[in-house]
mmCIF file of C-alpha atoms and ligand atoms in Angstrom:
data_model
loop_
_atom_site.group_PDB
_atom_site.id
_atom_site.type_symbol
_atom_site.label_atom_id
_atom_site.label_comp_id
_atom_site.label_asym_id
_atom_site.label_seq_id
_atom_site.Cartn_x
_atom_site.Cartn_y
_atom_site.Cartn_z
ATOM 1 C CA MET A 238 25.304 -8.138 8.590
ATOM 2 C CA ASN A 239 22.229 -6.680 7.802
ATOM 3 C CA ASN A 240 21.185 -3.028 7.581
ATOM 4 C CA GLU A 241 18.757 -3.898 11.283
ATOM 5 C CA SER A 242 20.787 -0.795 13.093
ATOM 6 C CA ASN A 243 18.586 1.599 14.651
ATOM 7 C CA ASP A 244 21.115 4.319 15.577
ATOM 8 C CA ILE A 245 19.698 7.411 15.059
ATOM 9 C CA ARG A 246 21.648 10.831 16.631
ATOM 10 C CA SER A 247 20.286 12.865 18.395
ATOM 11 C CA ASP A 248 20.665 15.494 15.869
ATOM 12 C CA GLU A 249 19.322 13.305 12.769
ATOM 13 C CA MET A 250 16.288 13.705 11.277
ATOM 14 C CA ILE A 251 14.213 10.118 12.545
ATOM 15 C CA PRO A 252 12.916 8.549 9.501
ATOM 16 C CA PHE A 253 10.006 8.038 7.974
ATOM 17 C CA THR A 254 10.459 4.057 7.013
ATOM 18 C CA LYS A 255 13.395 2.247 6.282
ATOM 19 C CA PRO A 256 13.910 -0.750 4.341
ATOM 20 C CA THR A 257 14.583 -3.873 6.128
ATOM 21 C CA LEU A 258 17.213 -5.471 4.065
ATOM 22 C CA PRO A 259 18.191 -9.108 4.058
ATOM 23 C CA PRO A 260 21.584 -10.385 5.444
ATOM 24 C CA LEU A 261 24.478 -8.763 2.979
ATOM 25 C CA ASN A 262 25.805 -12.731 3.424
ATOM 26 C CA GLU A 263 22.613 -14.248 1.659
ATOM 27 C CA TYR A 264 22.423 -12.284 -0.914
ATOM 28 C CA LYS A 265 26.392 -12.470 -1.897
ATOM 29 C CA SER A 266 25.892 -16.107 -1.531
ATOM 30 C CA ARG A 267 22.395 -16.409 -4.096
ATOM 31 C CA LEU A 268 24.636 -13.651 -6.288
ATOM 32 C CA GLU A 269 27.463 -16.044 -6.722
ATOM 33 C CA GLN A 270 25.379 -19.131 -8.115
ATOM 34 C CA LEU A 271 23.850 -16.341 -10.804
ATOM 35 C CA TRP A 272 27.763 -14.897 -11.559
ATOM 36 C CA LYS A 273 28.482 -19.240 -12.020
ATOM 37 C CA THR A 274 25.553 -19.569 -14.450
ATOM 38 C CA GLY A 275 25.306 -16.251 -16.007
ATOM 39 C CA GLN A 276 21.272 -16.462 -16.046
ATOM 40 C CA VAL A 277 20.492 -12.758 -14.655
ATOM 41 C CA THR A 278 17.078 -13.084 -16.157
ATOM 42 C CA ASN A 279 14.592 -15.280 -16.447
ATOM 43 C CA GLY A 280 16.179 -18.075 -14.089
ATOM 44 C CA PRO A 281 15.393 -20.573 -11.068
ATOM 45 C CA LEU A 282 15.620 -17.868 -8.665
ATOM 46 C CA VAL A 283 12.769 -16.123 -10.191
ATOM 47 C CA ARG A 284 11.136 -19.247 -10.071
ATOM 48 C CA GLU A 285 11.625 -20.022 -6.341
ATOM 49 C CA THR A 286 10.159 -16.697 -5.266
ATOM 50 C CA GLU A 287 7.435 -17.452 -7.038
ATOM 51 C CA ALA A 288 6.888 -20.701 -5.669
ATOM 52 C CA LEU A 289 7.298 -19.890 -2.536
ATOM 53 C CA LEU A 290 4.985 -17.052 -2.754
ATOM 54 C CA GLY A 291 2.275 -19.400 -4.313
ATOM 55 C CA TYR A 292 3.190 -21.531 -1.492
ATOM 56 C CA TYR A 293 2.883 -18.852 1.313
ATOM 57 C CA ILE A 294 -0.456 -17.479 0.071
ATOM 58 C CA GLY A 295 -2.163 -20.512 -0.184
ATOM 59 C CA ASN A 296 -2.719 -22.420 -3.280
ATOM 60 C CA VAL A 297 -2.244 -19.665 -6.070
ATOM 61 C CA ARG A 298 -0.323 -19.243 -8.905
ATOM 62 C CA CYS A 299 2.231 -16.107 -8.541
ATOM 63 C CA VAL A 300 3.897 -14.694 -11.119
ATOM 64 C CA ALA A 301 6.852 -12.364 -10.386
ATOM 65 C CA MET A 302 6.931 -8.684 -12.078
ATOM 66 C CA ALA A 303 9.144 -5.445 -12.381
ATOM 67 C CA ASN A 304 6.922 -3.002 -10.300
ATOM 68 C CA CYS A 305 3.548 -3.521 -8.932
ATOM 69 C CA THR A 306 2.494 -0.872 -11.171
ATOM 70 C CA ILE A 307 3.074 -2.800 -14.363
ATOM 71 C CA GLY A 308 1.494 -6.297 -13.058
ATOM 72 C CA LEU A 309 -1.178 -4.615 -12.225
ATOM 73 C CA VAL A 310 -1.469 -3.052 -15.528
ATOM 74 C CA LEU A 311 -1.090 -6.309 -17.131
ATOM 75 C CA ALA A 312 -3.621 -7.945 -15.364
ATOM 76 C CA ILE A 313 -6.021 -5.483 -15.752
ATOM 77 C CA LYS A 314 -4.956 -5.961 -19.917
ATOM 78 C CA ALA A 315 -4.832 -9.845 -19.514
ATOM 79 C CA LEU A 316 -8.406 -9.969 -17.979
ATOM 80 C CA GLY A 317 -9.630 -7.783 -21.078
ATOM 81 C CA LEU A 318 -11.581 -5.066 -18.787
ATOM 82 C CA LYS A 319 -14.143 -2.992 -21.058
ATOM 83 C CA GLY A 320 -15.627 0.491 -20.127
ATOM 84 C CA ALA A 321 -15.244 1.552 -16.640
ATOM 85 C CA VAL A 322 -14.085 0.100 -13.667
ATOM 86 C CA VAL A 323 -14.709 1.102 -9.426
ATOM 87 C CA LEU A 324 -12.166 2.085 -7.333
ATOM 88 C CA PRO A 325 -11.276 4.129 -4.269
ATOM 89 C CA SER A 326 -9.579 7.298 -4.604
ATOM 90 C CA PHE A 327 -7.798 7.103 -0.765
ATOM 91 C CA THR A 328 -4.891 5.537 -2.599
ATOM 92 C CA PHE A 329 -1.398 5.281 -3.900
ATOM 93 C CA PHE A 330 -2.147 7.201 -7.582
ATOM 94 C CA ALA A 331 -0.526 4.441 -9.467
ATOM 95 C CA THR A 332 -3.911 2.219 -8.604
ATOM 96 C CA ALA A 333 -6.114 4.284 -10.802
ATOM 97 C CA HIS A 334 -2.483 4.697 -13.472
ATOM 98 C CA SER A 335 -3.080 1.036 -14.237
ATOM 99 C CA LEU A 336 -6.631 1.962 -15.479
ATOM 100 C CA ILE A 337 -5.771 4.575 -17.460
ATOM 101 C CA TRP A 338 -2.954 3.398 -19.079
ATOM 102 C CA ASN A 339 -5.400 0.905 -20.418
ATOM 103 C CA GLY A 340 -8.319 2.898 -21.554
ATOM 104 C CA LEU A 341 -10.729 2.333 -18.976
ATOM 105 C CA GLU A 342 -12.653 4.986 -16.970
ATOM 106 C CA PRO A 343 -11.723 5.425 -13.514
ATOM 107 C CA VAL A 344 -15.131 5.863 -10.870
ATOM 108 C CA PHE A 345 -14.195 6.484 -7.671
ATOM 109 C CA ALA A 346 -16.051 5.094 -4.457
ATOM 110 C CA ASP A 347 -16.074 6.364 -1.246
ATOM 111 C CA ILE A 348 -14.460 4.495 1.662
ATOM 112 C CA ASP A 349 -15.508 3.408 5.510
ATOM 113 C CA GLU A 350 -15.538 5.700 7.610
ATOM 114 C CA HIS A 351 -13.321 3.452 9.887
ATOM 115 C CA THR A 352 -11.397 0.908 7.455
ATOM 116 C CA TRP A 353 -10.535 3.339 5.294
ATOM 117 C CA ASN A 354 -11.130 0.404 2.356
ATOM 118 C CA LEU A 355 -13.742 0.940 -0.307
ATOM 119 C CA ALA A 356 -16.713 0.665 1.162
ATOM 120 C CA PRO A 357 -19.339 -1.847 -0.416
ATOM 121 C CA ALA A 358 -22.544 0.055 0.014
ATOM 122 C CA SER A 359 -20.658 3.316 -2.120
ATOM 123 C CA VAL A 360 -19.303 0.602 -4.675
ATOM 124 C CA LYS A 361 -22.724 -0.862 -5.004
ATOM 125 C CA LYS A 362 -24.767 2.845 -5.141
ATOM 126 C CA VAL A 363 -22.756 2.975 -8.979
ATOM 127 C CA LEU A 364 -23.102 -0.873 -9.732
ATOM 128 C CA GLU A 365 -26.861 0.343 -9.668
ATOM 129 C CA GLN A 366 -26.556 3.450 -11.572
ATOM 130 C CA ARG A 367 -24.313 2.704 -14.432
ATOM 131 C CA ARG A 368 -24.366 -0.178 -16.801
ATOM 132 C CA ASP A 369 -20.634 -0.106 -18.329
ATOM 133 C CA VAL A 370 -18.768 -1.156 -14.978
ATOM 134 C CA SER A 371 -16.651 -4.800 -15.896
ATOM 135 C CA ALA A 372 -14.213 -4.605 -12.479
ATOM 136 C CA ILE A 373 -14.320 -3.648 -9.059
ATOM 137 C CA LEU A 374 -10.527 -2.421 -8.146
ATOM 138 C CA GLY A 375 -10.190 -3.237 -4.225
ATOM 139 C CA VAL A 376 -7.304 -1.488 -2.720
ATOM 140 C CA HIS A 377 -5.950 -3.078 1.077
ATOM 141 C CA VAL A 378 -4.833 0.102 2.520
ATOM 142 C CA PHE A 379 -1.523 0.631 4.770
ATOM 143 C CA GLY A 380 -2.140 -3.626 4.783
ATOM 144 C CA ASN A 381 -5.425 -3.471 6.144
ATOM 145 C CA PRO A 382 -7.368 -6.408 4.301
ATOM 146 C CA CYS A 383 -10.932 -4.804 2.304
ATOM 147 C CA GLN A 384 -14.141 -6.163 2.665
ATOM 148 C CA VAL A 385 -13.222 -9.080 0.816
ATOM 149 C CA GLU A 386 -16.479 -11.023 1.025
ATOM 150 C CA GLU A 387 -18.652 -8.185 0.335
ATOM 151 C CA LEU A 388 -17.023 -7.430 -2.418
ATOM 152 C CA GLU A 389 -16.864 -10.275 -3.692
ATOM 153 C CA ALA A 390 -20.719 -10.694 -3.037
ATOM 154 C CA LEU A 391 -21.260 -7.787 -5.371
ATOM 155 C CA ALA A 392 -18.902 -9.055 -7.794
ATOM 156 C CA ARG A 393 -21.264 -11.960 -8.375
ATOM 157 C CA GLN A 394 -24.574 -10.111 -8.484
ATOM 158 C CA TYR A 395 -23.242 -7.850 -11.127
ATOM 159 C CA ASP A 396 -20.876 -10.626 -13.267
ATOM 160 C CA ILE A 397 -18.155 -8.323 -13.246
ATOM 161 C CA LYS A 398 -14.164 -8.712 -12.494
ATOM 162 C CA LEU A 399 -12.905 -8.198 -8.893
ATOM 163 C CA LEU A 400 -9.165 -7.383 -8.419
ATOM 164 C CA PHE A 401 -6.895 -5.871 -5.860
ATOM 165 C CA ASP A 402 -4.309 -3.517 -5.785
ATOM 166 C CA SER A 403 -2.365 -5.241 -2.259
ATOM 167 C CA ALA A 404 0.879 -3.515 -3.193
ATOM 168 C CA HIS A 405 0.819 -2.768 0.647
ATOM 169 C CA ALA A 406 -0.635 -6.404 1.707
ATOM 170 C CA LEU A 407 1.978 -9.117 1.403
ATOM 171 C CA GLY A 408 1.447 -11.187 5.433
ATOM 172 C CA SER A 409 -1.953 -9.607 5.885
ATOM 173 C CA GLU A 410 -5.118 -12.486 6.632
ATOM 174 C CA SER A 411 -8.539 -11.696 6.367
ATOM 175 C CA SER A 412 -10.368 -14.189 8.271
ATOM 176 C CA GLY A 413 -7.333 -16.337 8.781
ATOM 177 C CA LYS A 414 -7.102 -16.215 4.747
ATOM 178 C CA LYS A 415 -3.482 -14.922 3.491
ATOM 179 C CA VAL A 416 -4.330 -11.701 1.431
ATOM 180 C CA GLY A 417 -3.653 -12.841 -2.265
ATOM 181 C CA ALA A 418 -6.534 -15.836 -2.862
ATOM 182 C CA PHE A 419 -9.237 -13.237 -3.116
ATOM 183 C CA GLY A 420 -10.977 -11.958 -6.430
ATOM 184 C CA ASP A 421 -9.546 -12.733 -9.783
ATOM 185 C CA VAL A 422 -6.143 -11.518 -9.136
ATOM 186 C CA GLU A 423 -4.145 -10.069 -6.891
ATOM 187 C CA VAL A 424 -0.814 -7.682 -7.226
ATOM 188 C CA PHE A 425 1.625 -6.795 -4.966
ATOM 189 C CA SER A 426 4.420 -4.476 -4.351
ATOM 190 C CA LEU A 427 8.169 -5.439 -3.231
ATOM 191 C CA SER A 428 9.383 -1.709 -3.986
ATOM 192 C CA PRO A 429 11.583 -0.754 -0.541
ATOM 193 C CA THR A 430 8.598 0.357 2.243
ATOM 194 C CA LYS A 431 6.634 -2.593 1.553
ATOM 195 C CA PRO A 432 6.633 -5.990 3.749
ATOM 196 C CA VAL A 433 8.881 -7.892 1.384
ATOM 197 C CA VAL A 434 11.964 -5.880 -0.497
ATOM 198 C CA ALA A 435 13.026 -6.704 -3.612
ATOM 199 C CA ALA A 436 14.907 -2.983 -4.125
ATOM 200 C CA GLU A 437 12.096 -2.874 -7.178
ATOM 201 C CA GLY A 438 9.534 -5.611 -8.052
ATOM 202 C CA GLY A 439 5.624 -6.980 -8.480
ATOM 203 C CA VAL A 440 4.037 -10.418 -8.116
ATOM 204 C CA ALA A 441 0.436 -11.124 -8.996
ATOM 205 C CA SER A 442 -1.544 -13.599 -7.411
ATOM 206 C CA THR A 443 -4.685 -15.649 -8.945
ATOM 207 C CA SER A 444 -6.058 -19.624 -8.286
ATOM 208 C CA HIS A 445 -6.757 -19.188 -12.693
ATOM 209 C CA GLU A 446 -4.299 -21.777 -13.822
ATOM 210 C CA GLU A 447 -5.198 -19.534 -16.974
ATOM 211 C CA LEU A 448 -4.415 -15.853 -16.459
ATOM 212 C CA ALA A 449 -1.657 -17.007 -14.963
ATOM 213 C CA LYS A 450 -0.627 -18.170 -18.139
ATOM 214 C CA ALA A 451 -1.635 -14.412 -19.518
ATOM 215 C CA LEU A 452 0.749 -13.037 -17.569
ATOM 216 C CA ARG A 453 3.554 -14.863 -17.739
ATOM 217 C CA TYR A 454 3.482 -14.080 -21.418
ATOM 218 C CA GLY A 455 2.225 -10.938 -20.899
ATOM 219 C CA ARG A 456 5.212 -10.000 -18.894
ATOM 220 C CA ASP A 457 7.377 -11.005 -21.768
ATOM 221 C CA TYR A 458 6.163 -8.891 -25.006
ATOM 222 C CA GLY A 459 3.020 -11.777 -24.863
ATOM 223 C CA ASN A 460 5.579 -14.217 -26.287
ATOM 224 C CA GLU A 461 4.779 -17.309 -25.971
ATOM 225 C CA GLY A 462 7.750 -18.576 -27.254
ATOM 226 C CA ASP A 463 7.038 -18.853 -30.921
ATOM 227 C CA TYR A 464 7.478 -15.173 -31.271
ATOM 228 C CA ASP A 465 4.041 -15.177 -32.435
ATOM 229 C CA PRO A 466 1.957 -13.221 -30.128
ATOM 230 C CA SER A 467 -1.445 -13.409 -29.577
ATOM 231 C CA PHE A 468 -1.615 -10.816 -26.713
ATOM 232 C CA ILE A 469 0.459 -7.223 -26.565
ATOM 233 C CA GLY A 470 2.389 -7.554 -23.776
ATOM 234 C CA LEU A 471 5.430 -5.903 -22.104
ATOM 235 C CA ASN A 472 8.435 -6.394 -20.687
ATOM 236 C CA ALA A 473 7.455 -6.617 -17.082
ATOM 237 C CA ARG A 474 10.133 -9.278 -16.370
ATOM 238 C CA LEU A 475 11.608 -9.137 -12.339
ATOM 239 C CA SER A 476 15.753 -9.736 -13.110
ATOM 240 C CA GLU A 477 17.268 -12.254 -10.614
ATOM 241 C CA LEU A 478 19.034 -9.662 -9.028
ATOM 242 C CA HIS A 479 15.618 -8.457 -7.906
ATOM 243 C CA ALA A 480 14.666 -12.085 -6.888
ATOM 244 C CA ALA A 481 17.534 -12.463 -4.654
ATOM 245 C CA MET A 482 16.654 -9.940 -2.948
ATOM 246 C CA ALA A 483 12.878 -10.962 -2.482
ATOM 247 C CA LEU A 484 13.583 -14.222 -1.386
ATOM 248 C CA GLY A 485 16.235 -13.286 1.483
ATOM 249 C CA SER A 486 13.458 -10.824 2.667
ATOM 250 C CA PHE A 487 11.153 -13.044 2.097
ATOM 251 C CA GLU A 488 12.148 -15.141 5.060
ATOM 252 C CA MET A 489 11.929 -12.343 7.617
ATOM 253 C CA LEU A 490 7.910 -11.435 6.710
ATOM 254 C CA GLU A 491 7.004 -12.995 9.388
ATOM 255 C CA ARG A 492 8.828 -11.763 12.013
ATOM 256 C CA ASN A 493 8.682 -8.253 10.508
ATOM 257 C CA ILE A 494 5.312 -7.943 10.426
ATOM 258 C CA LYS A 495 5.476 -9.476 14.112
ATOM 259 C CA HIS A 496 7.173 -6.879 15.055
ATOM 260 C CA ARG A 497 5.148 -3.906 12.878
ATOM 261 C CA ASN A 498 2.117 -4.979 14.542
ATOM 262 C CA GLU A 499 4.175 -4.597 18.329
ATOM 263 C CA VAL A 500 5.640 -1.095 17.095
ATOM 264 C CA VAL A 501 1.922 -0.572 16.533
ATOM 265 C CA SER A 502 0.361 -1.785 19.944
ATOM 266 C CA ARG A 503 3.342 0.645 21.419
ATOM 267 C CA TYR A 504 1.982 3.680 19.616
ATOM 268 C CA LYS A 505 -1.640 2.730 20.388
ATOM 269 C CA SER A 506 -0.981 3.071 23.939
ATOM 270 C CA SER A 507 0.381 6.124 24.135
ATOM 271 C CA LEU A 508 -1.269 8.112 21.581
ATOM 272 C CA SER A 509 -4.705 6.534 22.404
ATOM 273 C CA LEU A 510 -4.316 8.665 25.977
ATOM 274 C CA ILE A 511 -4.551 12.113 23.387
ATOM 275 C CA PRO A 512 -7.537 13.522 22.802
ATOM 276 C CA GLY A 513 -7.612 14.064 18.839
ATOM 277 C CA ILE A 514 -5.774 10.692 17.678
ATOM 278 C CA ARG A 515 -8.187 8.391 15.713
ATOM 279 C CA PHE A 516 -6.857 4.928 14.056
ATOM 280 C CA GLN A 517 -7.555 3.376 11.362
ATOM 281 C CA ARG A 518 -9.610 -0.177 12.652
ATOM 282 C CA ILE A 519 -8.700 -3.561 11.404
ATOM 283 C CA ARG A 520 -11.439 -6.302 12.391
ATOM 284 C CA GLU A 521 -10.975 -8.499 14.714
ATOM 285 C CA LYS A 522 -10.177 -11.685 12.479
ATOM 286 C CA ASP A 523 -7.969 -9.967 10.037
ATOM 287 C CA ARG A 524 -4.094 -9.102 10.446
ATOM 288 C CA SER A 525 -2.422 -5.651 8.711
ATOM 289 C CA THR A 526 0.966 -6.158 7.243
ATOM 290 C CA TYR A 527 0.893 -2.241 8.953
ATOM 291 C CA LYS A 528 2.994 -0.749 6.238
ATOM 292 C CA ASP A 529 1.616 2.683 7.392
ATOM 293 C CA LEU A 530 0.722 3.910 10.119
ATOM 294 C CA THR A 531 -1.236 6.246 9.697
ATOM 295 C CA VAL A 532 -3.833 8.307 12.211
ATOM 296 C CA LEU A 533 -6.485 10.746 11.788
ATOM 297 C CA ILE A 534 -5.763 14.281 14.123
ATOM 298 C CA GLU A 535 -8.815 16.231 14.699
ATOM 299 C CA THR A 536 -7.582 19.374 14.940
ATOM 300 C CA GLU A 537 -10.510 20.772 17.974
ATOM 301 C CA GLU A 538 -9.591 18.098 19.668
ATOM 302 C CA PHE A 539 -5.570 17.495 19.369
ATOM 303 C CA GLY A 540 -5.715 21.237 19.420
ATOM 304 C CA MET A 541 -3.759 22.216 16.664
ATOM 305 C CA SER A 542 -4.172 20.406 12.480
ATOM 306 C CA ARG A 543 -3.034 17.662 11.153
ATOM 307 C CA ASP A 544 -0.677 19.949 8.998
ATOM 308 C CA ALA A 545 0.469 22.193 11.699
ATOM 309 C CA LEU A 546 1.677 19.059 13.317
ATOM 310 C CA SER A 547 3.051 17.562 10.869
ATOM 311 C CA TRP A 548 5.363 21.176 10.293
ATOM 312 C CA TRP A 549 5.741 20.848 14.186
ATOM 313 C CA LEU A 550 7.253 17.687 14.188
ATOM 314 C CA GLU A 551 9.524 18.334 11.051
ATOM 315 C CA ARG A 552 11.303 21.147 13.105
ATOM 316 C CA GLU A 553 11.505 18.179 15.759
ATOM 317 C CA ARG A 554 13.639 16.325 13.399
ATOM 318 C CA ILE A 555 10.695 13.273 12.829
ATOM 319 C CA ASP A 556 9.838 12.761 9.399
ATOM 320 C CA THR A 557 6.396 12.669 8.650
ATOM 321 C CA ARG A 558 3.876 11.714 5.327
ATOM 322 C CA LYS A 559 0.224 12.310 4.738
ATOM 323 C CA TYR A 560 -0.927 9.219 3.099
ATOM 324 C CA TYR A 561 -3.406 10.235 1.350
ATOM 325 C CA SER A 562 -3.526 13.316 1.035
ATOM 326 C CA PRO A 563 -4.687 14.965 -1.297
ATOM 327 C CA PRO A 564 -6.534 12.045 -2.419
ATOM 328 C CA VAL A 565 -6.386 10.288 -6.114
ATOM 329 C CA HIS A 566 -10.038 12.503 -7.509
ATOM 330 C CA ARG A 567 -8.743 15.611 -6.344
ATOM 331 C CA THR A 568 -5.064 15.556 -7.729
ATOM 332 C CA ARG A 569 -4.031 17.776 -10.874
ATOM 333 C CA ALA A 570 -4.035 14.579 -13.313
ATOM 334 C CA TYR A 571 -7.486 13.151 -12.027
ATOM 335 C CA TRP A 572 -9.181 16.172 -10.794
ATOM 336 C CA ASP A 573 -11.320 17.752 -14.130
ATOM 337 C CA ARG A 574 -11.857 14.633 -16.197
ATOM 338 C CA TRP A 575 -12.424 12.004 -13.416
ATOM 339 C CA GLY A 576 -12.493 13.532 -9.984
ATOM 340 C CA LYS A 577 -15.174 16.736 -10.431
ATOM 341 C CA TYR A 578 -18.024 14.924 -10.630
ATOM 342 C CA ARG A 579 -17.737 12.643 -7.942
ATOM 343 C CA ASP A 580 -16.456 15.070 -5.346
ATOM 344 C CA GLU A 581 -19.338 15.289 -3.592
ATOM 345 C CA GLU A 582 -19.819 11.193 -3.277
ATOM 346 C CA LEU A 583 -16.745 10.782 -1.730
ATOM 347 C CA HIS A 584 -17.831 13.289 1.725
ATOM 348 C CA VAL A 585 -15.683 10.405 4.334
ATOM 349 C CA THR A 586 -12.221 10.197 1.943
ATOM 350 C CA ASN A 587 -12.069 13.404 1.825
ATOM 351 C CA ARG A 588 -13.026 14.300 5.621
ATOM 352 C CA ILE A 589 -9.714 11.540 6.197
ATOM 353 C CA SER A 590 -8.150 12.835 3.740
ATOM 354 C CA GLU A 591 -7.507 16.455 5.692
ATOM 355 C CA TYR A 592 -7.046 14.469 8.647
ATOM 356 C CA VAL A 593 -4.398 11.402 8.246
ATOM 357 C CA LEU A 594 -1.005 11.660 9.101
ATOM 358 C CA SER A 595 1.462 8.833 8.558
ATOM 359 C CA LEU A 596 3.986 8.089 11.450
ATOM 360 C CA PRO A 597 7.647 6.898 11.519
ATOM 361 C CA ILE A 598 7.228 2.681 10.880
ATOM 362 C CA TRP A 599 10.128 0.088 10.028
ATOM 363 C CA SER A 600 10.362 -3.804 11.004
ATOM 364 C CA HIS A 601 13.155 -3.328 13.112
ATOM 365 C CA MET A 602 11.877 -0.237 14.676
ATOM 366 C CA ASP A 603 13.452 0.154 18.288
ATOM 367 C CA ASP A 604 10.997 0.974 21.340
ATOM 368 C CA ASP A 605 12.651 4.539 22.231
ATOM 369 C CA ILE A 606 12.476 5.916 18.939
ATOM 370 C CA VAL A 607 8.808 4.885 19.194
ATOM 371 C CA ASP A 608 8.548 6.577 22.679
ATOM 372 C CA HIS A 609 10.174 9.179 21.358
ATOM 373 C CA VAL A 610 8.167 10.093 18.801
ATOM 374 C CA CYS A 611 4.364 10.012 20.986
ATOM 375 C CA GLU A 612 6.681 11.763 23.820
ATOM 376 C CA THR A 613 6.804 14.850 20.994
ATOM 377 C CA ILE A 614 3.043 14.029 19.429
ATOM 378 C CA ASN A 615 1.962 14.685 23.112
ATOM 379 C CA THR A 616 3.562 17.533 23.958
ATOM 380 C CA ALA A 617 2.399 18.870 20.924
ATOM 381 C CA HIS A 618 -0.429 18.884 22.119
ATOM 382 C CA GLU A 619 -0.463 20.313 25.649
ATOM 383 C CA THR A 620 1.557 23.183 23.802
ATOM 384 C CA ALA A 621 -1.081 23.117 21.189
ATOM 385 C CA LYS A 622 -1.479 26.811 21.339
ATOM 386 C CA LYS A 623 1.357 28.261 21.334
ATOM 387 C CA ILE A 624 2.630 25.581 18.191
ATOM 388 C CA ASP A 625 -0.214 26.732 15.890
ATOM 389 C CA ALA A 626 0.470 30.059 16.755
ATOM 390 C CA LEU A 627 3.977 29.952 15.977
ATOM 391 C CA TYR A 628 2.501 27.736 12.856
ATOM 392 C CA ARG A 629 0.271 30.487 11.430
ATOM 393 C CA LYS A 630 3.056 33.076 11.425
ATOM 394 C CA SER A 631 5.337 30.728 9.308
ATOM 395 C CA LEU A 632 1.997 30.202 6.552
ATOM 396 C CA PRO A 633 2.805 32.645 3.472
ATOM 397 C CA ASN A 634 0.378 35.310 3.554
HETATM 398 C C1 PLP B 24 -1.777 1.107 -3.274
HETATM 399 C C2 PLP B 24 -0.254 1.043 -4.049
HETATM 400 N N1 PLP B 24 -0.465 0.151 -5.593
HETATM 401 C C3 PLP B 24 0.572 0.423 -6.400
HETATM 402 C C4 PLP B 24 1.368 1.213 -5.601
HETATM 403 C C5 PLP B 24 2.706 1.307 -6.700
HETATM 404 O O1 PLP B 24 3.441 -0.274 -6.653
HETATM 405 P P1 PLP B 24 5.060 -0.476 -7.165
HETATM 406 O O2 PLP B 24 5.744 0.875 -6.569
HETATM 407 O O3 PLP B 24 6.033 -1.594 -7.227
HETATM 408 O O4 PLP B 24 5.246 -0.310 -8.687
HETATM 409 C C6 PLP B 24 2.294 1.384 -5.062
HETATM 410 C C7 PLP B 24 3.037 2.079 -4.275
HETATM 411 O O5 PLP B 24 3.647 2.442 -3.211
HETATM 412 C C8 PLP B 24 1.043 1.509 -3.405
HETATM 413 O O6 PLP B 24 1.310 2.568 -2.996
#
């Protein structure tokens, strides 16, 4: 038994997402092995997860972590970055938090109009203006691979490090090559909304043995085994219980990504007939995991704003999100010190953030749920005037 039931009663909310958990029997049999040995952390299941992922991504070293955020914090620390780091603002705020926890300055660059990933030209502009940048931190947003070749060329040209927050992108491909093999290091998340689920977890992936070693010690307080650390590490270990779930989930990864891409095709074939809905561009040779399906709702053409539509969908028992709105530089934690002064440089980020709406998607989603969401959005468009008036009335004066 796994959780692949799609049954949703008509009065139930259609959730924004659902984790696809591995079959319970399989999970239990892995746990039984743990109970026999008593080794619930630092054990063989973590090693197996690391070996499988390293092989899957292609000749990289993987280091399992307690979560992606802490993996990023450690990777940045292990790379010895100084000064400032360029990153997108159109991301989940954990990307930027990982810099702040290392005492680094986040410098937000703009995104590409179509892919919604870091725009190399905007990164270059920052690099031309500032001499204190030690790295570029790209994000494969929603699983869509960054323009890795261009970012790698910039990192080489300016002799700085390149790393990726690959939280969404385990199984994504850039020109046929698996994400996880780019830059100095990439870090994945294994939390419940991600392509591989460990309940909580993360994985750092790198081609550099020295860096992998530092990460292995780093997740273990910096202890190399002699209790005389030379590196200020953390406790960032993935437990064996989490690894047991990750291993079962990993077996379903290819099937899940294939199904998510089919779900997106079905969404696209209906929604692209409605004026004012735009999609994220995935480059032809690339593959996205579609961790999220985010669309743009263009107010004029669609007939109402993104906010009005999400309000209406909630009333129609369809749960949505606004990823990423506000963008990180406009959040309270970042605005005064790191956001305000960059705001004028972030035109595309600001515009896209106003229109984004992330629709329900999960790895075992049935076609009739997709059809129901599309029909509801179509009806909203056709009766936009009425809904917009109701929405405005619902707003506080
Ligand atoms: C882009 C991005 N980075 C980092 C994280 C943090 O991942 P974790 O929850 O594994 O720490 C997330 C979580 O959703 C994310 O979306």
